[in-house]
PDB file of C-alpha atoms in Angstrom:
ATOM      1  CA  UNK L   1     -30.293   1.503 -15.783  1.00  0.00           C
ATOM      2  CA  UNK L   2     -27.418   3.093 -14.234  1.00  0.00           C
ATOM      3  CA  UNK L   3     -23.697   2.914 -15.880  1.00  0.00           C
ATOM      4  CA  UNK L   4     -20.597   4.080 -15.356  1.00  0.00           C
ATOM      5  CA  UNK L   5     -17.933   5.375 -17.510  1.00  0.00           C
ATOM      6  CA  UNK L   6     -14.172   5.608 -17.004  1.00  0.00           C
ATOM      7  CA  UNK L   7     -12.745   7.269 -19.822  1.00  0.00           C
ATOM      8  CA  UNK L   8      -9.163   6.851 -19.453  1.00  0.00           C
ATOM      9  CA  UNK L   9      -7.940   3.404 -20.290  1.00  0.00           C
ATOM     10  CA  UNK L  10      -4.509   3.387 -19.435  1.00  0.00           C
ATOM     11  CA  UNK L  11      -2.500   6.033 -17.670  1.00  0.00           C
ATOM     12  CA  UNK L  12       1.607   6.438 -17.539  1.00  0.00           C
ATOM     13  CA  UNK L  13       2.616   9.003 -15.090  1.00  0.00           C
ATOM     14  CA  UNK L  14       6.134   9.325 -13.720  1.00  0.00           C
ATOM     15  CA  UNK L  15       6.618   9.197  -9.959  1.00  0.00           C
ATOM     16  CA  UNK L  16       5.700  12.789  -8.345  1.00  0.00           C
ATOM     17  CA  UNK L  17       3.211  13.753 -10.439  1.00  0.00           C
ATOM     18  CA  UNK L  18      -0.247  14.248  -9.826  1.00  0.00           C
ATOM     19  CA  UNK L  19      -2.990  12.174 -10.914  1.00  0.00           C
ATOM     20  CA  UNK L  20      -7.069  12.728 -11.832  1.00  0.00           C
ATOM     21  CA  UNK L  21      -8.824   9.467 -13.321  1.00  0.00           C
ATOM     22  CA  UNK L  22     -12.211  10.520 -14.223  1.00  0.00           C
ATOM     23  CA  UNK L  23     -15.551   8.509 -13.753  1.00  0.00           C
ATOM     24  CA  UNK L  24     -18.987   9.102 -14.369  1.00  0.00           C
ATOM     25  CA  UNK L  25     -22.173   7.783 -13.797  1.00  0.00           C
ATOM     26  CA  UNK L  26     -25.089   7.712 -15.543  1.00  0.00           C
ATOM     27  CA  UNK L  27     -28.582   7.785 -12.531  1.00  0.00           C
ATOM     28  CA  UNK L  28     -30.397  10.815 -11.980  1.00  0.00           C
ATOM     29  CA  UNK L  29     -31.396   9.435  -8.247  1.00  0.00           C
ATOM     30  CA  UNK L  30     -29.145   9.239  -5.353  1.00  0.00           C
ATOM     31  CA  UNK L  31     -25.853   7.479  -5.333  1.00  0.00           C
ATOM     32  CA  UNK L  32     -23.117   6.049  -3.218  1.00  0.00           C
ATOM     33  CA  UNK L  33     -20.008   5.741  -4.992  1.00  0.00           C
ATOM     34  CA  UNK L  34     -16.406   3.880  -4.929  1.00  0.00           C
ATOM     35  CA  UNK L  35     -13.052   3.481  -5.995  1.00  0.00           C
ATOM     36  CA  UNK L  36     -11.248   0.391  -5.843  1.00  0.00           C
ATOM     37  CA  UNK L  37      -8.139  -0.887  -6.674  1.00  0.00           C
ATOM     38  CA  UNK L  38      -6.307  -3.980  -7.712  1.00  0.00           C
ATOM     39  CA  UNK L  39      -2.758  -4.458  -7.435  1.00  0.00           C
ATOM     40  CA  UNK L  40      -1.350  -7.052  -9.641  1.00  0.00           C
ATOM     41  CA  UNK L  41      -1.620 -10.354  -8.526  1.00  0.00           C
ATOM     42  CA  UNK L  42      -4.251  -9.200  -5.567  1.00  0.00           C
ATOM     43  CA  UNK L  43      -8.000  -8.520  -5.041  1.00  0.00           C
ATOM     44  CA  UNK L  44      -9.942  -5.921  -5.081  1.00  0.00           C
ATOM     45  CA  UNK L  45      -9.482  -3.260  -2.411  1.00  0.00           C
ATOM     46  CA  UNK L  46     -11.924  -0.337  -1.502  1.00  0.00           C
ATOM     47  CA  UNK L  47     -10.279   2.852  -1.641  1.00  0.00           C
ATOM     48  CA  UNK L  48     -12.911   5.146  -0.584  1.00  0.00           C
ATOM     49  CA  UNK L  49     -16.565   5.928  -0.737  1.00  0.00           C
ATOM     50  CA  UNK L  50     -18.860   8.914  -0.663  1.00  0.00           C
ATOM     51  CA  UNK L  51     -22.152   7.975   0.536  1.00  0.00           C
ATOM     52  CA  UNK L  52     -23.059  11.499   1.933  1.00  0.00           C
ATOM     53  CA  UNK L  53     -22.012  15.256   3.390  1.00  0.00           C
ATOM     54  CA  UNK L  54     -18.576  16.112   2.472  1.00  0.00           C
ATOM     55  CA  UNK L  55     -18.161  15.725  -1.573  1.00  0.00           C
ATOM     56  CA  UNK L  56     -14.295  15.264  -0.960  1.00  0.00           C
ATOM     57  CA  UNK L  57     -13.670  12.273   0.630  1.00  0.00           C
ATOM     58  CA  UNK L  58      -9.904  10.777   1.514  1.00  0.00           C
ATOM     59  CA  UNK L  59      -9.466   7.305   1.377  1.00  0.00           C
ATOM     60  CA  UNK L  60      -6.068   5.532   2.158  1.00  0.00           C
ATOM     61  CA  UNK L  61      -2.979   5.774   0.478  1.00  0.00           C
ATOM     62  CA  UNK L  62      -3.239   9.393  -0.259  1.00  0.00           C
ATOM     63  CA  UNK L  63      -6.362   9.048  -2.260  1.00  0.00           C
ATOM     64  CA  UNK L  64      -8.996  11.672  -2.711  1.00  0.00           C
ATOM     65  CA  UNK L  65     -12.371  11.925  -4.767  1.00  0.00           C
ATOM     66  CA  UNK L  66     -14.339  14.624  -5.257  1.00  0.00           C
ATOM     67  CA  UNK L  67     -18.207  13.669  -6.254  1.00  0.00           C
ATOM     68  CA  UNK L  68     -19.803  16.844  -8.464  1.00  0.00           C
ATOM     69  CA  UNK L  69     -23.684  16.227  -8.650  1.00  0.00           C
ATOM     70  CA  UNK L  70     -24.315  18.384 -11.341  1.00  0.00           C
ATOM     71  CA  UNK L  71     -21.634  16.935 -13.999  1.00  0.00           C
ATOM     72  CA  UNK L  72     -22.601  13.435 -12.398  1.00  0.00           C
ATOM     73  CA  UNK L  73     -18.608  13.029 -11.500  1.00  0.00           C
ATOM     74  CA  UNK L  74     -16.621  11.392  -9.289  1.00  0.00           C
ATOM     75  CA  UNK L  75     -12.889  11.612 -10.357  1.00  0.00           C
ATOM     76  CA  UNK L  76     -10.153   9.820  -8.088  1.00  0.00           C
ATOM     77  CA  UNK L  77      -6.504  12.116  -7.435  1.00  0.00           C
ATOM     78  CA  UNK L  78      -3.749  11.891  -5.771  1.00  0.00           C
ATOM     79  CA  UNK L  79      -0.772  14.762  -5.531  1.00  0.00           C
ATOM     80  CA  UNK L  80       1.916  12.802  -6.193  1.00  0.00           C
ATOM     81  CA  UNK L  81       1.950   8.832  -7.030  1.00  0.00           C
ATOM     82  CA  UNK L  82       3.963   6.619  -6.489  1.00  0.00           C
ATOM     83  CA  UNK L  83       5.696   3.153  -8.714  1.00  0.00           C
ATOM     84  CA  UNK L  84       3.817   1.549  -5.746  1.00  0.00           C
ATOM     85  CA  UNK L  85       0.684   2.955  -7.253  1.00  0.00           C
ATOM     86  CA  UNK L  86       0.923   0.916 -10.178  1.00  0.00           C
ATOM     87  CA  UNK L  87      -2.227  -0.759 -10.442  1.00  0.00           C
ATOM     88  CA  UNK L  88      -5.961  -1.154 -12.147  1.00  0.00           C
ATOM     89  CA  UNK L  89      -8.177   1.547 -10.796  1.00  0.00           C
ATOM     90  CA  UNK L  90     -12.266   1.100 -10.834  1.00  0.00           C
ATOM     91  CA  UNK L  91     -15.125   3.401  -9.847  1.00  0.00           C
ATOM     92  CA  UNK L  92     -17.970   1.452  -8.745  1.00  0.00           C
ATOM     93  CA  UNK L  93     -21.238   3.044  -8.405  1.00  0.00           C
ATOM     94  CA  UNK L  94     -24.995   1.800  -6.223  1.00  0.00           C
ATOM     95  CA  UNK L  95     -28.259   3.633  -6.642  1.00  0.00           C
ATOM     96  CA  UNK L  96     -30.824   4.027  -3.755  1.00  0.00           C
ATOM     97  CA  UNK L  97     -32.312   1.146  -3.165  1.00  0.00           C
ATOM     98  CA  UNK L  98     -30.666  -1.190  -5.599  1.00  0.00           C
ATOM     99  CA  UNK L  99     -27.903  -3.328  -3.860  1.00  0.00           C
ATOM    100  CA  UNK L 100     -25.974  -4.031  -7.209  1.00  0.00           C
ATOM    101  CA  UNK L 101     -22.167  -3.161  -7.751  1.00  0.00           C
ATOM    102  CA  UNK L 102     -21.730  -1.081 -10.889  1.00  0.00           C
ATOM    103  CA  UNK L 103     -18.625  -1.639 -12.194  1.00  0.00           C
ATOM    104  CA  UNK L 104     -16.584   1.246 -14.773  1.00  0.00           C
ATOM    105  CA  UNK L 105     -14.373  -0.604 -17.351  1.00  0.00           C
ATOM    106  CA  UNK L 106     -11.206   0.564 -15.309  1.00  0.00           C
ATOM    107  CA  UNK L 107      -8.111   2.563 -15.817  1.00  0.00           C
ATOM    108  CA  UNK L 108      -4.630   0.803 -15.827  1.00  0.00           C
ATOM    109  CA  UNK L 109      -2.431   3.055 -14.201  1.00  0.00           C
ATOM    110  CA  UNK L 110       1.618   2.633 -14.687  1.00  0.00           C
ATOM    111  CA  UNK L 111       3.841   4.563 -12.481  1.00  0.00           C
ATOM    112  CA  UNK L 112       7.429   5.337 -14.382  1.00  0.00           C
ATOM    113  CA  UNK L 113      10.118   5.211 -11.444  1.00  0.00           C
TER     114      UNK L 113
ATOM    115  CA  UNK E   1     -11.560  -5.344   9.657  1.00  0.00           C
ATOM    116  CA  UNK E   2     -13.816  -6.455   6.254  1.00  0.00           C
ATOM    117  CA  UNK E   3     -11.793  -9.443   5.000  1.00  0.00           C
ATOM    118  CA  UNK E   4     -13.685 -11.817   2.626  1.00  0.00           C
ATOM    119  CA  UNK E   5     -11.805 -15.406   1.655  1.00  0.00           C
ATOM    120  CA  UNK E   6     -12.533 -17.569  -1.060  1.00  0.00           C
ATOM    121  CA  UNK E   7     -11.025 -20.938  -1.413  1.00  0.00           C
ATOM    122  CA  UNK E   8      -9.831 -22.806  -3.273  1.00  0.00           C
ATOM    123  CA  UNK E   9      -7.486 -19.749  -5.084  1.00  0.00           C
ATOM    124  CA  UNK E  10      -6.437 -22.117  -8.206  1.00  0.00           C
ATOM    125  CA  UNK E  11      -8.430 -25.232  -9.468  1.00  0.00           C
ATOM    126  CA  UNK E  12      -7.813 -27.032 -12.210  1.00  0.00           C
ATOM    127  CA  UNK E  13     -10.273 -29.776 -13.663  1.00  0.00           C
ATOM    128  CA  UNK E  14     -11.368 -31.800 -16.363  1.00  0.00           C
ATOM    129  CA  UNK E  15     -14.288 -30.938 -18.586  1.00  0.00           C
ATOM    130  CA  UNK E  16     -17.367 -32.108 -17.217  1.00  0.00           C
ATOM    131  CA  UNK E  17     -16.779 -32.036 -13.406  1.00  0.00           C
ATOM    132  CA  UNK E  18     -18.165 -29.655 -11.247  1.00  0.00           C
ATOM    133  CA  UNK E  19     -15.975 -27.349  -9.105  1.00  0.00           C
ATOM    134  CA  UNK E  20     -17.154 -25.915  -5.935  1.00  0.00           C
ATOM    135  CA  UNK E  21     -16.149 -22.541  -4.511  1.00  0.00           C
ATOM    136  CA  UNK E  22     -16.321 -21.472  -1.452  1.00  0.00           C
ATOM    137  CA  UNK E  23     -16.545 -17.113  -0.278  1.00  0.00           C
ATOM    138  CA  UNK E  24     -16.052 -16.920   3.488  1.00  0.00           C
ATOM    139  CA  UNK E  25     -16.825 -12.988   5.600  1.00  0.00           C
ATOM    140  CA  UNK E  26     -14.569 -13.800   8.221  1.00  0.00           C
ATOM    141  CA  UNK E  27     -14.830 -11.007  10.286  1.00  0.00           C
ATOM    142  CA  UNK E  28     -18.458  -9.106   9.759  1.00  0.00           C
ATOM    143  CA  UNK E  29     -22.088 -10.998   9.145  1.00  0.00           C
ATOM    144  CA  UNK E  30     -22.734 -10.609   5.196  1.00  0.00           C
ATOM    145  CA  UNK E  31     -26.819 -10.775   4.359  1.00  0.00           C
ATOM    146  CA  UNK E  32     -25.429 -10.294   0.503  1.00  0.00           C
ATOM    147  CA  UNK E  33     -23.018 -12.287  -1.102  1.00  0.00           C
ATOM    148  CA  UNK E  34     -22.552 -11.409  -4.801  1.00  0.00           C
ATOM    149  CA  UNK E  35     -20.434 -13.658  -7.611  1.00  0.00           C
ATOM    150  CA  UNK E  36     -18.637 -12.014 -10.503  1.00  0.00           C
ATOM    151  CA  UNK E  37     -16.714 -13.014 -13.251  1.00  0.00           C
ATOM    152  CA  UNK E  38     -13.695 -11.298 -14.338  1.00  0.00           C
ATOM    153  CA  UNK E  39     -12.429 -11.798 -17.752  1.00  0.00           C
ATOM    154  CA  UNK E  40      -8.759 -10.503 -18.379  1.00  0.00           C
ATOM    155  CA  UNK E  41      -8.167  -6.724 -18.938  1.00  0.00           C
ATOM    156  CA  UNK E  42     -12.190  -5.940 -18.139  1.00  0.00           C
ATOM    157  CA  UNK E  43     -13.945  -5.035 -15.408  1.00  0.00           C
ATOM    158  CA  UNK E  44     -16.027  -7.271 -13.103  1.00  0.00           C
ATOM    159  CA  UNK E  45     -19.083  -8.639 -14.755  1.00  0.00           C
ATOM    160  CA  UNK E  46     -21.853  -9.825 -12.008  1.00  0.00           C
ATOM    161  CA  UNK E  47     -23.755 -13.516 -12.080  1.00  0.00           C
ATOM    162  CA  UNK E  48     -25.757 -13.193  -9.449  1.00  0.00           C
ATOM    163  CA  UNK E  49     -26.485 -12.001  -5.958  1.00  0.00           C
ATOM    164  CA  UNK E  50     -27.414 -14.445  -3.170  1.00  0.00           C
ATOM    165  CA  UNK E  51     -29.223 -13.259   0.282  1.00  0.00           C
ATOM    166  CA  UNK E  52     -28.810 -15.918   3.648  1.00  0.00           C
ATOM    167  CA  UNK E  53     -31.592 -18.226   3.410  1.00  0.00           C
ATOM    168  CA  UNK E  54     -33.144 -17.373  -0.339  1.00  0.00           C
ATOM    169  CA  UNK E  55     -32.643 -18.393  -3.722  1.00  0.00           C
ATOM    170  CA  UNK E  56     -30.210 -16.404  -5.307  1.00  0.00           C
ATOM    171  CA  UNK E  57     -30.902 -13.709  -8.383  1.00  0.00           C
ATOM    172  CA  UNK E  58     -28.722 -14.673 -11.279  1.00  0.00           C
ATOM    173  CA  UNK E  59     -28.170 -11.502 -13.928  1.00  0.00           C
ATOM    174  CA  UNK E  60     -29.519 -12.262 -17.549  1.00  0.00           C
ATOM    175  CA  UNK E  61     -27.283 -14.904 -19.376  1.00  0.00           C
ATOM    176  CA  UNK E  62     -26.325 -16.622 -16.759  1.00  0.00           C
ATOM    177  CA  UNK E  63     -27.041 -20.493 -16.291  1.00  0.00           C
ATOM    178  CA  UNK E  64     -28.711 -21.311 -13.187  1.00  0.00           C
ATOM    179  CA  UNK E  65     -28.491 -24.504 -13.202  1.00  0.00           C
ATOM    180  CA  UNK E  66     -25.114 -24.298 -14.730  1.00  0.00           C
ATOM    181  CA  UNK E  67     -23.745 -22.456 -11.451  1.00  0.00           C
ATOM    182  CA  UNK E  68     -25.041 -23.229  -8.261  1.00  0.00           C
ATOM    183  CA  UNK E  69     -25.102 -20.654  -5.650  1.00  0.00           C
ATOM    184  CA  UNK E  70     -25.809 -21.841  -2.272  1.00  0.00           C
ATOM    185  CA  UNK E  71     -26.114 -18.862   1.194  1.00  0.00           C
ATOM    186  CA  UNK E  72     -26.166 -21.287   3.677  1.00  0.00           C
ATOM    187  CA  UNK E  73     -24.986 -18.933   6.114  1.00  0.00           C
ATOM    188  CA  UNK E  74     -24.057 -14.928   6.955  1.00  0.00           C
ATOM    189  CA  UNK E  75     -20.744 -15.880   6.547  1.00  0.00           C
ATOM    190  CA  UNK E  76     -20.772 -18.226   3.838  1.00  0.00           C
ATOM    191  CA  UNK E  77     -21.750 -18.588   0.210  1.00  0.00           C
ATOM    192  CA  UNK E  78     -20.895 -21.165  -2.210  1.00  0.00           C
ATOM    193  CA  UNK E  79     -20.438 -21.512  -6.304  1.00  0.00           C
ATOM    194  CA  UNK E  80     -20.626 -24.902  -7.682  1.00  0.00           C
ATOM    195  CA  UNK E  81     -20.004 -24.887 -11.366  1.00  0.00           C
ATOM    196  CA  UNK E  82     -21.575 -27.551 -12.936  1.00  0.00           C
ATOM    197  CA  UNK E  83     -20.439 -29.689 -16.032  1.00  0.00           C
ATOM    198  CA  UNK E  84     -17.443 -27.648 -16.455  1.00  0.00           C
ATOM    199  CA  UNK E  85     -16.046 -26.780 -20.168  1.00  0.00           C
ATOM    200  CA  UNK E  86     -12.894 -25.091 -21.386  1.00  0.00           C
ATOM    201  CA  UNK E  87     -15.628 -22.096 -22.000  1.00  0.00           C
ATOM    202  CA  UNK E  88     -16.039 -21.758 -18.191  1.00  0.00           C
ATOM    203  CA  UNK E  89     -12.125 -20.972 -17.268  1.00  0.00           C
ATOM    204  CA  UNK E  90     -11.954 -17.595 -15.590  1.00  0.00           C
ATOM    205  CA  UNK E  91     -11.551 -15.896 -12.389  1.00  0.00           C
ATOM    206  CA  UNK E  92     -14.616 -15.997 -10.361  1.00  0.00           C
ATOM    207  CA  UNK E  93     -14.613 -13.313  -7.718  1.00  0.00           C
ATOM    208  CA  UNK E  94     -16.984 -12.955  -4.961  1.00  0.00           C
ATOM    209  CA  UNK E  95     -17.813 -10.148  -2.708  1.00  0.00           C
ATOM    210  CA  UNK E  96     -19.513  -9.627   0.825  1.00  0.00           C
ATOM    211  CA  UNK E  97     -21.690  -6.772   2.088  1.00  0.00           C
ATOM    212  CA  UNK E  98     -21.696  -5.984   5.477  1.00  0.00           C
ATOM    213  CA  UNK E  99     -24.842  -6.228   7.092  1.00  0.00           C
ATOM    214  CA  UNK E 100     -26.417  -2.476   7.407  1.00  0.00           C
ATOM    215  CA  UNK E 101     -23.744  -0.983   4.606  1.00  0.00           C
ATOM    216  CA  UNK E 102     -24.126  -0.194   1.414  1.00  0.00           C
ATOM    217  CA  UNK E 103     -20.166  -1.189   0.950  1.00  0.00           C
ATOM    218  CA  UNK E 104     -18.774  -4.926  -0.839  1.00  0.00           C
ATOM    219  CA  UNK E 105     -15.825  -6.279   0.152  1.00  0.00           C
ATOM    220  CA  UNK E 106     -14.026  -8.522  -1.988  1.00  0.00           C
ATOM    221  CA  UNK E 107     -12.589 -11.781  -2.100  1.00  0.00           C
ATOM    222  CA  UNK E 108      -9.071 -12.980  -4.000  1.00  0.00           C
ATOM    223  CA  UNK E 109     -10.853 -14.928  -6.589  1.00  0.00           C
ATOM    224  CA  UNK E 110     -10.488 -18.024  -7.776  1.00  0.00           C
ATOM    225  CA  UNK E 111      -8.573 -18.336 -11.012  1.00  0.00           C
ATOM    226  CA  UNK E 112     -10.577 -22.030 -12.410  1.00  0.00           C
ATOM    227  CA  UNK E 113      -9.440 -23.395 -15.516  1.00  0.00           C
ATOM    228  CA  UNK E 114     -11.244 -26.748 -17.359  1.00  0.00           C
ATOM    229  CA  UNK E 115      -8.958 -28.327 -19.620  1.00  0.00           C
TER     230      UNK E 115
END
């Protein structure tokens, strides 16, 4: 069965600085792989996905991810955040033929203006 | 582009009703709906995944008959919980995949709460 970790549970940054939340994924097959995010007081919102070719992908806001086969990675960054970034961050991962969502625990991230 | 609905976003009822809930694609045709749980400071937990015009797959430990799903449509998927309790109050999320994608979008949630 596949899972997926996300190691950091909550994250204070100050605005400006740069930001890695790490996620991986336990499968040995092919994967796609997400990041979404949820504001307070909103849904979900996809932030980007790899599915294939380039293993950095940019997503909106200023978001990156780079997926690393080998050390089964796919860690989210961004430059320099923002207090608009404040939010719950979750990698989401699907294996090959299996249409089921899953879900890391999430990373609370808290932007210091 | 992508934007799922669910209605109602709040519902409050006594124990032993059922609540219905409604998860609308409004602009994309969704063969997969799937309905999550979310339980405050986790991460999403899945109930079940329902495909237009079959009986939806409900993950171990969750009640069938306890919550309905219904796919009536490519657009539309319903939760009915049954015979609410106080035990059933959370945010029930639901998510659409567009037809030929591997990608979800998600709906607001509905916060429900069973006094």
């Amino acid at each position: 069965a596949q899972s997926v970790s996300q190691h950091n549970h909550h994250v204070i940054l100050s605005e400006a600085a740069s930001l890695e939340l790490g996620c991986n994924y336990s499968y040995g097959g092919t994967v796609n792989l997400f990041w979404y995010v949820q504001y307070p007081g909103q849904h979900l919102q996809l932030l980007l996905k790899y599915f294939s070719g380039d293993p950095l992908v940019k997503g909106i806001k200023g978001f990156e991810a780079e997926f690393i086969k080998s050390k089964f990675s796919f860690n989210l960054r961004k430059p320099s955040v923002q207090w608009s970034d404040t939010a719950e961050y979750f990698c989401a991962v699907i294996s090959f033929g299996n249409e089921k969502l899953t879900f890391g625990t999430g990373t609370r991230l808290t932007i210091i203006p | 582009g992508a934007v799922v609905s669910q209605h109602p976003s709040r519902v409050i009822c006594k124990s032993g009703t059922s609540v219905k809930i409604e998860c609308r694609s409004l602009d994309f045709q969704a063969t997969t709906m799937f309905w999550y749980r979310q339980f405050p400071k986790q991460s999403l937990m899945l109930m079940a995944t329902s495909n237009e015009g079959s009986k939806a797959t409900y993950e171990q430990g969750v009640e069938k008959d306890k919550f309905l799903i219904n796919h009536a449509s490519l657009t539309l998927s319903t939760l009915t919980v049954t015979s609410a309790h106080p035990e059933d109050s959370s945010f029930y999320i639901c998510s659409a995949m567009e037809r030929g994608t591997d990608t979800q979008y998600f709906g607001p949630g509905t916060r429900l709460t069973v006094l």
